[in-house]
C-alpha cells in the first residue's frame, strides 16, 4: 500500500495535475473550475496550500459541505429558543456554540444560565439523560448522511432504555438534493465536482450517479489526504479533456457502490425525508430528515414547538455565507472577511465552524 502522506508522491501527483490543468484549460479556453462540496475537503485543501499552489492553472471553489454553515438562520433561532425553555439541557457538538442567530448564540445563552452541554457523540448525551432524569436533554441533530446514523442509533438506544427525557432536534440534511439545486443553477460555472468520501461511505457511489447521468458533469469521490484530493482533481481533469462525464469512485478504500446498507436501514427507520430550508439555498425539496412518526416521542420540535419564520441570511449583518455556500463568491470577496468578521468575532457560521470555508481561508490562506 502506498504512503499517502509521502511528500514525494504528493509532488509527483501535483506535477501531473498541473499538466492536466493546462491541457483542460486549452480545451475549455479558460482555467478549469472544480468545486469541493465538502467542508472537510475545504479544510484539507486550504491547510495543504493546494488552492494557492494551483491558482494559476486551476480554480478550486468551495461548496455547501459544512452542515453547521448550511443550517438556516430560522433553525439557529429555534435552537436558541429551545435553550431558554425551563428544565432543558441542549446537547450539542462543539461547533454550534458560537454560531450567531439573529439576536443571540448558544454561547451567549449559556452565559445567561441556559444549560448547554458539549458532547462528542450522541450516545454520551443518552447516558447524560439517564443520569439526570429531571432534565429534558435535547440533542441537536445537525449533519449530513455521515452523522445521521449515529443520531438515529441514539434514539433507538433512548427507546431501549425507556428514557422519556431524551429527544433530538433534527435539522439533518442530505447532500444529493442540494447538489441538484446547485447543478440547476445556470450561473454555477463549475466543470467538475470533488465529492465527499465520508458521505459516500453511507450513500454509496450510485447515489451520485445523477451528476453525470442527468447533468453531464464529471464527479469524483475523494478521500481526505491531500494526495486523495489531488488524484480526484486529476481524474476530473482527464474527464474534462476527454469530454466525458462519469461519477467515479476515487475512494475505493472505503466507498462501495451501494454504500453502508445497515447505516441506511437505521436512518430509514428513524427518519423520513422532508422539505427543509438551507442557508443560501432556501427551501430544498426532500433534502432534510425529520423524525418519523413511529419515533415522534423523541422529536424535540414536537415536544417543544417553537415556530419562527425563516430569515434571509443576508439580513445577518451583511454576512454573505449564502453566496459562499453556493460557490458564487470566495470568502475573501465578502466585504466583512478578516475585517469585521474573524474567528474571534464571527459574523456568520462559515467563520465559526471548523469546516466553514471562511474559517479555513482565514486560518490557512490569508496572505
Ligand atoms: S466572512 Fe464572515 S460575514 Fe463574510 S460570509 Fe464569511 S462568515 Fe459571513
mmCIF file of C-alpha atoms and ligand atoms in Angstrom:
data_model
loop_
_atom_site.group_PDB
_atom_site.id
_atom_site.type_symbol
_atom_site.label_atom_id
_atom_site.label_comp_id
_atom_site.label_asym_id
_atom_site.label_seq_id
_atom_site.Cartn_x
_atom_site.Cartn_y
_atom_site.Cartn_z
ATOM 1 C CA UNK A 1 0.000 0.000 0.000
ATOM 2 C CA UNK A 2 1.384 3.460 -0.856
ATOM 3 C CA UNK A 3 2.059 6.014 1.864
ATOM 4 C CA UNK A 4 -0.413 8.790 1.033
ATOM 5 C CA UNK A 5 1.453 11.217 3.292
ATOM 6 C CA UNK A 6 4.743 10.808 1.405
ATOM 7 C CA UNK A 7 5.681 14.319 0.146
ATOM 8 C CA UNK A 8 7.434 12.797 -2.907
ATOM 9 C CA UNK A 9 4.183 11.169 -4.023
ATOM 10 C CA UNK A 10 2.372 14.463 -3.418
ATOM 11 C CA UNK A 11 4.919 16.308 -5.583
ATOM 12 C CA UNK A 12 4.543 13.830 -8.441
ATOM 13 C CA UNK A 13 0.734 13.993 -8.401
ATOM 14 C CA UNK A 14 0.876 17.792 -8.217
ATOM 15 C CA UNK A 15 3.109 17.901 -11.297
ATOM 16 C CA UNK A 16 0.744 15.603 -13.169
ATOM 17 C CA UNK A 17 -2.213 17.740 -12.091
ATOM 18 C CA UNK A 18 -0.612 20.957 -13.344
ATOM 19 C CA UNK A 19 -0.039 19.367 -16.768
ATOM 20 C CA UNK A 20 -3.624 18.129 -16.930
ATOM 21 C CA UNK A 21 -4.952 21.538 -15.821
ATOM 22 C CA UNK A 22 -3.041 23.206 -18.680
ATOM 23 C CA UNK A 23 -4.485 20.748 -21.190
ATOM 24 C CA UNK A 24 -8.003 21.194 -19.786
ATOM 25 C CA UNK A 25 -7.542 24.980 -19.959
ATOM 26 C CA UNK A 26 -6.674 24.844 -23.662
ATOM 27 C CA UNK A 27 -9.680 22.572 -24.217
ATOM 28 C CA UNK A 28 -12.027 24.989 -22.394
ATOM 29 C CA UNK A 29 -10.379 28.263 -23.374
ATOM 30 C CA UNK A 30 -10.095 29.246 -19.674
ATOM 31 C CA UNK A 31 -8.831 27.669 -16.457
ATOM 32 C CA UNK A 32 -10.970 24.715 -15.382
ATOM 33 C CA UNK A 33 -13.176 25.234 -12.324
ATOM 34 C CA UNK A 34 -13.678 22.408 -9.804
ATOM 35 C CA UNK A 35 -15.823 22.516 -6.691
ATOM 36 C CA UNK A 36 -15.227 20.604 -3.486
ATOM 37 C CA UNK A 37 -18.615 20.274 -1.874
ATOM 38 C CA UNK A 38 -17.406 19.013 1.466
ATOM 39 C CA UNK A 39 -16.189 21.115 4.395
ATOM 40 C CA UNK A 40 -13.564 18.523 5.351
ATOM 41 C CA UNK A 41 -12.126 18.813 1.831
ATOM 42 C CA UNK A 42 -12.227 22.602 2.077
ATOM 43 C CA UNK A 43 -10.080 22.447 5.194
ATOM 44 C CA UNK A 44 -7.717 19.814 3.692
ATOM 45 C CA UNK A 45 -7.266 21.926 0.544
ATOM 46 C CA UNK A 46 -6.691 25.168 2.451
ATOM 47 C CA UNK A 47 -4.367 23.607 5.019
ATOM 48 C CA UNK A 48 -2.183 21.866 2.441
ATOM 49 C CA UNK A 49 -1.892 25.033 0.331
ATOM 50 C CA UNK A 50 -3.221 23.218 -2.766
ATOM 51 C CA UNK A 51 -5.579 26.056 -3.704
ATOM 52 C CA UNK A 52 -2.898 28.722 -3.754
ATOM 53 C CA UNK A 53 -0.274 26.422 -5.327
ATOM 54 C CA UNK A 54 -2.575 25.754 -8.267
ATOM 55 C CA UNK A 55 -4.251 29.132 -8.601
ATOM 56 C CA UNK A 56 -2.581 29.968 -11.950
ATOM 57 C CA UNK A 57 -3.885 26.830 -13.648
ATOM 58 C CA UNK A 58 -6.974 25.683 -11.769
ATOM 59 C CA UNK A 59 -9.829 27.309 -9.844
ATOM 60 C CA UNK A 60 -10.958 25.385 -6.749
ATOM 61 C CA UNK A 61 -14.260 26.642 -5.389
ATOM 62 C CA UNK A 62 -15.857 25.631 -2.102
ATOM 63 C CA UNK A 63 -19.481 24.499 -1.895
ATOM 64 C CA UNK A 64 -22.239 23.759 0.625
ATOM 65 C CA UNK A 65 -20.480 20.972 2.533
ATOM 66 C CA UNK A 66 -20.424 22.319 6.062
ATOM 67 C CA UNK A 67 -23.563 21.185 7.933
ATOM 68 C CA UNK A 68 -23.342 23.884 10.599
ATOM 69 C CA UNK A 69 -22.953 26.579 7.918
ATOM 70 C CA UNK A 70 -25.959 25.472 5.864
ATOM 71 C CA UNK A 71 -28.248 25.343 8.906
ATOM 72 C CA UNK A 72 -30.835 28.018 8.265
ATOM 73 C CA UNK A 73 -30.961 31.114 10.419
ATOM 74 C CA UNK A 74 -34.537 30.210 11.445
ATOM 75 C CA UNK A 75 -33.295 26.876 12.815
ATOM 76 C CA UNK A 76 -30.499 28.557 14.757
ATOM 77 C CA UNK A 77 -33.104 30.921 16.238
ATOM 78 C CA UNK A 78 -35.327 27.955 17.131
ATOM 79 C CA UNK A 79 -32.417 26.259 18.875
ATOM 80 C CA UNK A 80 -31.819 29.413 20.903
ATOM 81 C CA UNK A 81 -35.486 29.494 21.899
ATOM 82 C CA UNK A 82 -35.254 25.848 22.934
ATOM 83 C CA UNK A 83 -32.255 26.616 25.133
ATOM 84 C CA UNK A 84 -34.400 29.134 27.033
ATOM 85 C CA UNK A 85 -37.064 26.568 27.965
ATOM 86 C CA UNK A 86 -37.021 25.762 31.689
ATOM 87 C CA UNK A 87 -35.596 22.345 32.549
ATOM 88 C CA UNK A 88 -33.976 21.899 29.114
ATOM 89 C CA UNK A 89 -30.366 20.914 28.506
ATOM 90 C CA UNK A 90 -29.133 21.495 24.949
ATOM 91 C CA UNK A 91 -26.711 18.730 23.995
ATOM 92 C CA UNK A 92 -24.551 19.554 21.018
ATOM 93 C CA UNK A 93 -21.312 19.115 19.124
ATOM 94 C CA UNK A 94 -18.971 21.999 19.971
ATOM 95 C CA UNK A 95 -19.179 23.769 16.592
ATOM 96 C CA UNK A 96 -22.687 25.036 17.279
ATOM 97 C CA UNK A 97 -21.850 27.005 20.381
ATOM 98 C CA UNK A 98 -20.719 30.245 18.755
ATOM 99 C CA UNK A 99 -22.941 30.215 15.653
ATOM 100 C CA UNK A 100 -24.758 33.552 15.677
ATOM 101 C CA UNK A 101 -28.543 33.526 15.462
ATOM 102 C CA UNK A 102 -30.435 36.705 14.707
ATOM 103 C CA UNK A 103 -30.086 38.072 18.238
ATOM 104 C CA UNK A 104 -28.049 35.579 20.248
ATOM 105 C CA UNK A 105 -25.971 32.409 20.198
ATOM 106 C CA UNK A 106 -25.867 29.312 22.396
ATOM 107 C CA UNK A 107 -22.680 30.679 23.938
ATOM 108 C CA UNK A 108 -24.471 33.877 24.933
ATOM 109 C CA UNK A 109 -27.450 31.904 26.224
ATOM 110 C CA UNK A 110 -25.114 29.762 28.297
ATOM 111 C CA UNK A 111 -23.650 32.911 29.834
ATOM 112 C CA UNK A 112 -27.256 33.790 30.784
ATOM 113 C CA UNK A 113 -27.643 30.466 32.649
ATOM 114 C CA UNK A 114 -29.052 28.298 29.824
ATOM 115 C CA UNK A 115 -27.837 24.713 30.137
ATOM 116 C CA UNK A 116 -25.731 23.778 27.123
ATOM 117 C CA UNK A 117 -23.508 20.687 27.198
ATOM 118 C CA UNK A 118 -20.928 19.685 24.590
ATOM 119 C CA UNK A 119 -20.754 16.014 23.606
ATOM 120 C CA UNK A 120 -18.549 14.159 21.162
ATOM 121 C CA UNK A 121 -21.188 11.525 20.470
ATOM 122 C CA UNK A 122 -24.984 11.443 20.793
ATOM 123 C CA UNK A 123 -24.727 8.253 22.868
ATOM 124 C CA UNK A 124 -22.929 10.286 25.549
ATOM 125 C CA UNK A 125 -25.980 12.551 25.603
ATOM 126 C CA UNK A 126 -28.216 9.499 26.125
ATOM 127 C CA UNK A 127 -26.061 8.498 29.112
ATOM 128 C CA UNK A 128 -26.354 12.057 30.416
ATOM 129 C CA UNK A 129 -30.167 11.914 30.088
ATOM 130 C CA UNK A 130 -30.217 8.658 32.049
ATOM 131 C CA UNK A 131 -28.066 10.186 34.773
ATOM 132 C CA UNK A 132 -30.231 13.315 35.082
ATOM 133 C CA UNK A 133 -33.864 12.171 34.766
ATOM 134 C CA UNK A 134 -35.111 15.597 35.953
ATOM 135 C CA UNK A 135 -33.637 17.336 32.873
ATOM 136 C CA UNK A 136 -35.032 17.321 29.326
ATOM 137 C CA UNK A 137 -31.996 16.624 27.143
ATOM 138 C CA UNK A 138 -32.321 17.831 23.534
ATOM 139 C CA UNK A 139 -29.591 16.698 21.174
ATOM 140 C CA UNK A 140 -29.024 18.967 18.170
ATOM 141 C CA UNK A 141 -29.163 16.692 15.134
ATOM 142 C CA UNK A 142 -27.017 18.641 12.708
ATOM 143 C CA UNK A 143 -25.100 16.896 9.969
ATOM 144 C CA UNK A 144 -25.195 15.106 6.648
ATOM 145 C CA UNK A 145 -25.537 11.399 5.911
ATOM 146 C CA UNK A 146 -22.284 10.742 7.800
ATOM 147 C CA UNK A 147 -23.636 11.891 11.157
ATOM 148 C CA UNK A 148 -27.272 10.837 10.880
ATOM 149 C CA UNK A 149 -26.858 7.073 11.590
ATOM 150 C CA UNK A 150 -25.188 7.771 14.970
ATOM 151 C CA UNK A 151 -28.030 10.082 15.959
ATOM 152 C CA UNK A 152 -30.597 7.526 14.782
ATOM 153 C CA UNK A 153 -28.828 4.975 16.988
ATOM 154 C CA UNK A 154 -29.067 7.320 19.975
ATOM 155 C CA UNK A 155 -32.851 7.493 19.547
ATOM 156 C CA UNK A 156 -33.011 3.710 19.322
ATOM 157 C CA UNK A 157 -30.894 3.469 22.496
ATOM 158 C CA UNK A 158 -33.051 6.004 24.374
ATOM 159 C CA UNK A 159 -36.129 3.969 23.420
ATOM 160 C CA UNK A 160 -34.455 0.768 24.614
ATOM 161 C CA UNK A 161 -33.622 2.404 27.951
ATOM 162 C CA UNK A 162 -37.169 3.763 28.253
ATOM 163 C CA UNK A 163 -35.951 7.363 28.520
ATOM 164 C CA UNK A 164 -38.663 9.981 28.275
ATOM 165 C CA UNK A 165 -36.245 12.887 28.793
ATOM 166 C CA UNK A 166 -34.153 12.487 25.610
ATOM 167 C CA UNK A 167 -35.150 13.992 22.282
ATOM 168 C CA UNK A 168 -33.490 15.199 19.087
ATOM 169 C CA UNK A 169 -33.968 18.498 17.270
ATOM 170 C CA UNK A 170 -33.359 17.275 13.750
ATOM 171 C CA UNK A 171 -32.020 19.629 11.116
ATOM 172 C CA UNK A 172 -30.241 16.807 9.313
ATOM 173 C CA UNK A 173 -29.670 17.322 5.643
ATOM 174 C CA UNK A 174 -28.861 15.162 2.646
ATOM 175 C CA UNK A 175 -26.283 16.091 0.029
ATOM 176 C CA UNK A 176 -27.781 14.783 -3.267
ATOM 177 C CA UNK A 177 -30.893 17.061 -3.241
ATOM 178 C CA UNK A 178 -28.838 20.233 -2.730
ATOM 179 C CA UNK A 179 -26.420 19.101 -5.448
ATOM 180 C CA UNK A 180 -29.411 19.070 -7.800
ATOM 181 C CA UNK A 181 -30.191 22.671 -6.869
ATOM 182 C CA UNK A 182 -26.563 23.663 -7.433
ATOM 183 C CA UNK A 183 -26.419 21.856 -10.780
ATOM 184 C CA UNK A 184 -29.621 23.523 -11.954
ATOM 185 C CA UNK A 185 -28.102 26.986 -11.487
ATOM 186 C CA UNK A 186 -27.153 28.241 -14.969
ATOM 187 C CA UNK A 187 -24.599 30.636 -13.423
ATOM 188 C CA UNK A 188 -22.760 27.951 -11.452
ATOM 189 C CA UNK A 189 -19.809 27.712 -13.843
ATOM 190 C CA UNK A 190 -18.290 24.526 -12.386
ATOM 191 C CA UNK A 191 -16.669 21.918 -14.659
ATOM 192 C CA UNK A 192 -16.451 19.052 -12.166
ATOM 193 C CA UNK A 193 -17.144 18.082 -8.558
ATOM 194 C CA UNK A 194 -14.999 16.571 -5.823
ATOM 195 C CA UNK A 195 -17.492 14.514 -3.800
ATOM 196 C CA UNK A 196 -17.343 13.858 -0.042
ATOM 197 C CA UNK A 197 -15.813 10.472 0.741
ATOM 198 C CA UNK A 198 -17.394 10.136 4.188
ATOM 199 C CA UNK A 199 -20.942 10.906 2.950
ATOM 200 C CA UNK A 200 -20.443 8.397 0.124
ATOM 201 C CA UNK A 201 -19.407 5.637 2.547
ATOM 202 C CA UNK A 202 -23.037 5.791 3.709
ATOM 203 C CA UNK A 203 -24.867 6.631 0.462
ATOM 204 C CA UNK A 204 -22.640 4.675 -1.941
ATOM 205 C CA UNK A 205 -21.304 5.862 -5.290
ATOM 206 C CA UNK A 206 -24.550 5.195 -7.130
ATOM 207 C CA UNK A 207 -26.409 7.858 -5.131
ATOM 208 C CA UNK A 208 -24.354 10.476 -7.011
ATOM 209 C CA UNK A 209 -24.647 8.967 -10.494
ATOM 210 C CA UNK A 210 -27.237 11.630 -11.384
ATOM 211 C CA UNK A 211 -24.485 14.281 -11.570
ATOM 212 C CA UNK A 212 -23.071 12.741 -14.713
ATOM 213 C CA UNK A 213 -26.188 10.967 -15.979
ATOM 214 C CA UNK A 214 -28.634 13.884 -15.662
ATOM 215 C CA UNK A 215 -26.388 16.969 -15.656
ATOM 216 C CA UNK A 216 -23.495 15.771 -17.803
ATOM 217 C CA UNK A 217 -20.847 16.844 -15.279
ATOM 218 C CA UNK A 218 -17.862 14.791 -14.137
ATOM 219 C CA UNK A 219 -17.683 13.938 -10.437
ATOM 220 C CA UNK A 220 -15.115 12.025 -8.384
ATOM 221 C CA UNK A 221 -15.449 10.735 -4.815
ATOM 222 C CA UNK A 222 -12.325 11.625 -2.863
ATOM 223 C CA UNK A 223 -10.673 10.722 0.427
ATOM 224 C CA UNK A 224 -9.238 13.340 2.756
ATOM 225 C CA UNK A 225 -5.455 13.193 2.435
ATOM 226 C CA UNK A 226 -4.047 15.946 0.201
ATOM 227 C CA UNK A 227 -2.953 13.240 -2.265
ATOM 228 C CA UNK A 228 -6.537 11.940 -2.405
ATOM 229 C CA UNK A 229 -7.780 15.388 -3.376
ATOM 230 C CA UNK A 230 -5.033 15.862 -5.975
ATOM 231 C CA UNK A 231 -5.763 12.454 -7.501
ATOM 232 C CA UNK A 232 -9.500 13.233 -7.618
ATOM 233 C CA UNK A 233 -8.729 16.517 -9.384
ATOM 234 C CA UNK A 234 -6.568 14.599 -11.914
ATOM 235 C CA UNK A 235 -9.438 12.185 -12.597
ATOM 236 C CA UNK A 236 -11.803 15.125 -13.111
ATOM 237 C CA UNK A 237 -9.435 16.950 -15.456
ATOM 238 C CA UNK A 238 -8.924 13.813 -17.544
ATOM 239 C CA UNK A 239 -12.687 13.603 -17.999
ATOM 240 C CA UNK A 240 -12.850 17.275 -18.951
ATOM 241 C CA UNK A 241 -10.064 16.810 -21.530
ATOM 242 C CA UNK A 242 -11.752 13.685 -22.933
ATOM 243 C CA UNK A 243 -15.160 15.399 -22.836
ATOM 244 C CA UNK A 244 -16.571 12.666 -20.616
ATOM 245 C CA UNK A 245 -18.930 12.840 -17.668
ATOM 246 C CA UNK A 246 -18.876 9.981 -15.182
ATOM 247 C CA UNK A 247 -19.305 9.663 -11.432
ATOM 248 C CA UNK A 248 -16.096 7.909 -10.437
ATOM 249 C CA UNK A 249 -15.201 6.332 -7.110
ATOM 250 C CA UNK A 250 -11.748 7.628 -6.251
ATOM 251 C CA UNK A 251 -12.042 6.441 -2.641
ATOM 252 C CA UNK A 252 -12.386 2.702 -3.115
ATOM 253 C CA UNK A 253 -10.619 2.125 0.217
ATOM 254 C CA UNK A 254 -13.936 2.908 1.925
ATOM 255 C CA UNK A 255 -16.725 3.652 -0.562
ATOM 256 C CA UNK A 256 -18.795 0.958 -2.202
ATOM 257 C CA UNK A 257 -21.382 1.113 -4.958
ATOM 258 C CA UNK A 258 -24.380 0.781 -2.640
ATOM 259 C CA UNK A 259 -22.890 2.337 0.495
ATOM 260 C CA UNK A 260 -23.454 1.114 4.019
ATOM 261 C CA UNK A 261 -26.705 -0.828 3.969
ATOM 262 C CA UNK A 262 -27.004 -1.145 7.760
ATOM 263 C CA UNK A 263 -26.476 2.565 8.360
ATOM 264 C CA UNK A 264 -29.048 3.407 5.692
ATOM 265 C CA UNK A 265 -31.564 0.997 7.223
ATOM 266 C CA UNK A 266 -31.430 2.609 10.646
ATOM 267 C CA UNK A 267 -31.636 6.067 9.074
ATOM 268 C CA UNK A 268 -34.727 4.986 7.135
ATOM 269 C CA UNK A 269 -36.362 3.575 10.264
ATOM 270 C CA UNK A 270 -35.883 6.620 12.447
ATOM 271 C CA UNK A 271 -36.070 9.452 9.903
ATOM 272 C CA UNK A 272 -38.152 10.347 6.898
ATOM 273 C CA UNK A 273 -37.390 12.879 4.129
ATOM 274 C CA UNK A 274 -38.715 16.426 4.483
ATOM 275 C CA UNK A 275 -38.561 19.735 2.608
ATOM 276 C CA UNK A 276 -36.236 21.961 4.642
ATOM 277 C CA UNK A 277 -34.560 25.350 4.482
ATOM 278 C CA UNK A 278 -30.838 25.666 3.789
ATOM 279 C CA UNK A 279 -28.858 28.823 4.357
ATOM 280 C CA UNK A 280 -28.300 30.383 0.978
ATOM 281 C CA UNK A 281 -30.490 27.928 -0.920
ATOM 282 C CA UNK A 282 -33.925 28.428 0.624
ATOM 283 C CA UNK A 283 -36.381 25.543 0.682
ATOM 284 C CA UNK A 284 -34.899 22.400 -0.876
ATOM 285 C CA UNK A 285 -37.368 19.646 -1.622
ATOM 286 C CA UNK A 286 -36.784 16.301 0.119
ATOM 287 C CA UNK A 287 -33.379 17.417 1.401
ATOM 288 C CA UNK A 288 -33.958 17.129 5.153
ATOM 289 C CA UNK A 289 -34.640 14.313 7.578
ATOM 290 C CA UNK A 290 -37.339 14.673 10.190
ATOM 291 C CA UNK A 291 -38.025 12.080 12.862
ATOM 292 C CA UNK A 292 -40.516 9.536 11.570
ATOM 293 C CA UNK A 293 -43.964 9.083 13.056
ATOM 294 C CA UNK A 294 -43.021 5.847 14.855
ATOM 295 C CA UNK A 295 -40.381 7.742 16.840
ATOM 296 C CA UNK A 296 -42.109 11.105 17.220
ATOM 297 C CA UNK A 297 -41.890 10.875 21.027
ATOM 298 C CA UNK A 298 -38.197 11.666 20.519
ATOM 299 C CA UNK A 299 -38.842 14.667 18.266
ATOM 300 C CA UNK A 300 -37.896 17.842 20.148
ATOM 301 C CA UNK A 301 -39.707 20.022 17.591
ATOM 302 C CA UNK A 302 -42.987 18.326 18.618
ATOM 303 C CA UNK A 303 -42.180 18.202 22.307
ATOM 304 C CA UNK A 304 -41.181 21.887 22.370
ATOM 305 C CA UNK A 305 -42.813 23.655 19.422
ATOM 306 C CA UNK A 306 -41.069 26.991 18.764
ATOM 307 C CA UNK A 307 -42.092 28.491 15.447
ATOM 308 C CA UNK A 308 -40.086 31.265 13.819
ATOM 309 C CA UNK A 309 -40.261 32.416 10.223
ATOM 310 C CA UNK A 310 -37.201 31.792 8.070
ATOM 311 C CA UNK A 311 -34.856 34.776 7.957
ATOM 312 C CA UNK A 312 -32.746 35.627 4.930
ATOM 313 C CA UNK A 313 -29.057 35.095 5.763
ATOM 314 C CA UNK A 314 -28.315 38.395 4.037
ATOM 315 C CA UNK A 315 -30.099 40.072 6.942
ATOM 316 C CA UNK A 316 -27.442 38.689 9.316
ATOM 317 C CA UNK A 317 -25.454 41.939 9.487
ATOM 318 C CA UNK A 318 -24.307 41.762 5.865
ATOM 319 C CA UNK A 319 -22.986 38.190 6.095
ATOM 320 C CA UNK A 320 -22.583 36.628 2.644
ATOM 321 C CA UNK A 321 -22.396 32.981 3.825
ATOM 322 C CA UNK A 322 -25.274 32.110 1.485
ATOM 323 C CA UNK A 323 -23.219 33.152 -1.554
ATOM 324 C CA UNK A 324 -20.070 31.463 -0.210
ATOM 325 C CA UNK A 325 -22.005 28.194 0.237
ATOM 326 C CA UNK A 326 -23.324 28.370 -3.329
ATOM 327 C CA UNK A 327 -19.823 28.992 -4.696
ATOM 328 C CA UNK A 328 -20.907 32.405 -6.032
ATOM 329 C CA UNK A 329 -18.112 34.172 -4.159
ATOM 330 C CA UNK A 330 -14.952 33.231 -2.313
ATOM 331 C CA UNK A 331 -14.762 34.062 1.386
ATOM 332 C CA UNK A 332 -12.237 36.810 0.586
ATOM 333 C CA UNK A 333 -14.858 38.522 -1.622
ATOM 334 C CA UNK A 334 -17.103 39.162 1.395
ATOM 335 C CA UNK A 335 -16.515 42.776 2.467
ATOM 336 C CA UNK A 336 -16.516 41.710 6.126
ATOM 337 C CA UNK A 337 -13.904 38.938 5.725
ATOM 338 C CA UNK A 338 -10.923 39.433 8.058
ATOM 339 C CA UNK A 339 -12.213 42.902 8.920
ATOM 340 C CA UNK A 340 -15.418 42.870 10.927
ATOM 341 C CA UNK A 341 -15.612 39.086 10.692
ATOM 342 C CA UNK A 342 -12.804 36.965 12.176
ATOM 343 C CA UNK A 343 -12.754 33.643 14.081
ATOM 344 C CA UNK A 344 -12.632 35.657 17.311
ATOM 345 C CA UNK A 345 -15.612 37.841 16.334
ATOM 346 C CA UNK A 346 -17.522 35.786 13.752
ATOM 347 C CA UNK A 347 -20.460 37.396 11.956
ATOM 348 C CA UNK A 348 -21.658 34.240 10.198
ATOM 349 C CA UNK A 349 -21.456 30.458 10.663
ATOM 350 C CA UNK A 350 -18.876 29.977 7.884
ATOM 351 C CA UNK A 351 -16.366 31.760 10.146
ATOM 352 C CA UNK A 352 -17.337 29.710 13.220
ATOM 353 C CA UNK A 353 -17.453 26.108 12.133
ATOM 354 C CA UNK A 354 -14.236 24.103 11.967
ATOM 355 C CA UNK A 355 -15.404 23.072 8.472
ATOM 356 C CA UNK A 356 -16.529 26.539 7.395
ATOM 357 C CA UNK A 357 -14.944 27.948 4.247
ATOM 358 C CA UNK A 358 -14.404 31.419 5.751
ATOM 359 C CA UNK A 359 -12.664 29.959 8.810
ATOM 360 C CA UNK A 360 -10.466 27.705 6.624
ATOM 361 C CA UNK A 361 -9.482 30.532 4.245
ATOM 362 C CA UNK A 362 -8.824 32.829 7.209
ATOM 363 C CA UNK A 363 -6.679 30.330 9.024
ATOM 364 C CA UNK A 364 -4.659 28.965 6.114
ATOM 365 C CA UNK A 365 -4.961 31.221 3.078
ATOM 366 C CA UNK A 366 -4.816 34.755 4.392
ATOM 367 C CA UNK A 367 -1.747 36.354 2.825
HETATM 368 S S1 LIG B 1 -16.529 36.399 6.096
HETATM 369 FE FE1 LIG B 1 -17.967 36.361 7.813
HETATM 370 S S2 LIG B 1 -19.587 37.736 7.210
HETATM 371 FE FE2 LIG B 1 -18.460 37.200 5.356
HETATM 372 S S3 LIG B 1 -19.504 35.425 4.519
HETATM 373 FE FE3 LIG B 1 -17.904 34.658 5.829
HETATM 374 S S4 LIG B 1 -18.898 34.337 7.814
HETATM 375 FE FE4 LIG B 1 -20.240 35.673 6.629
#
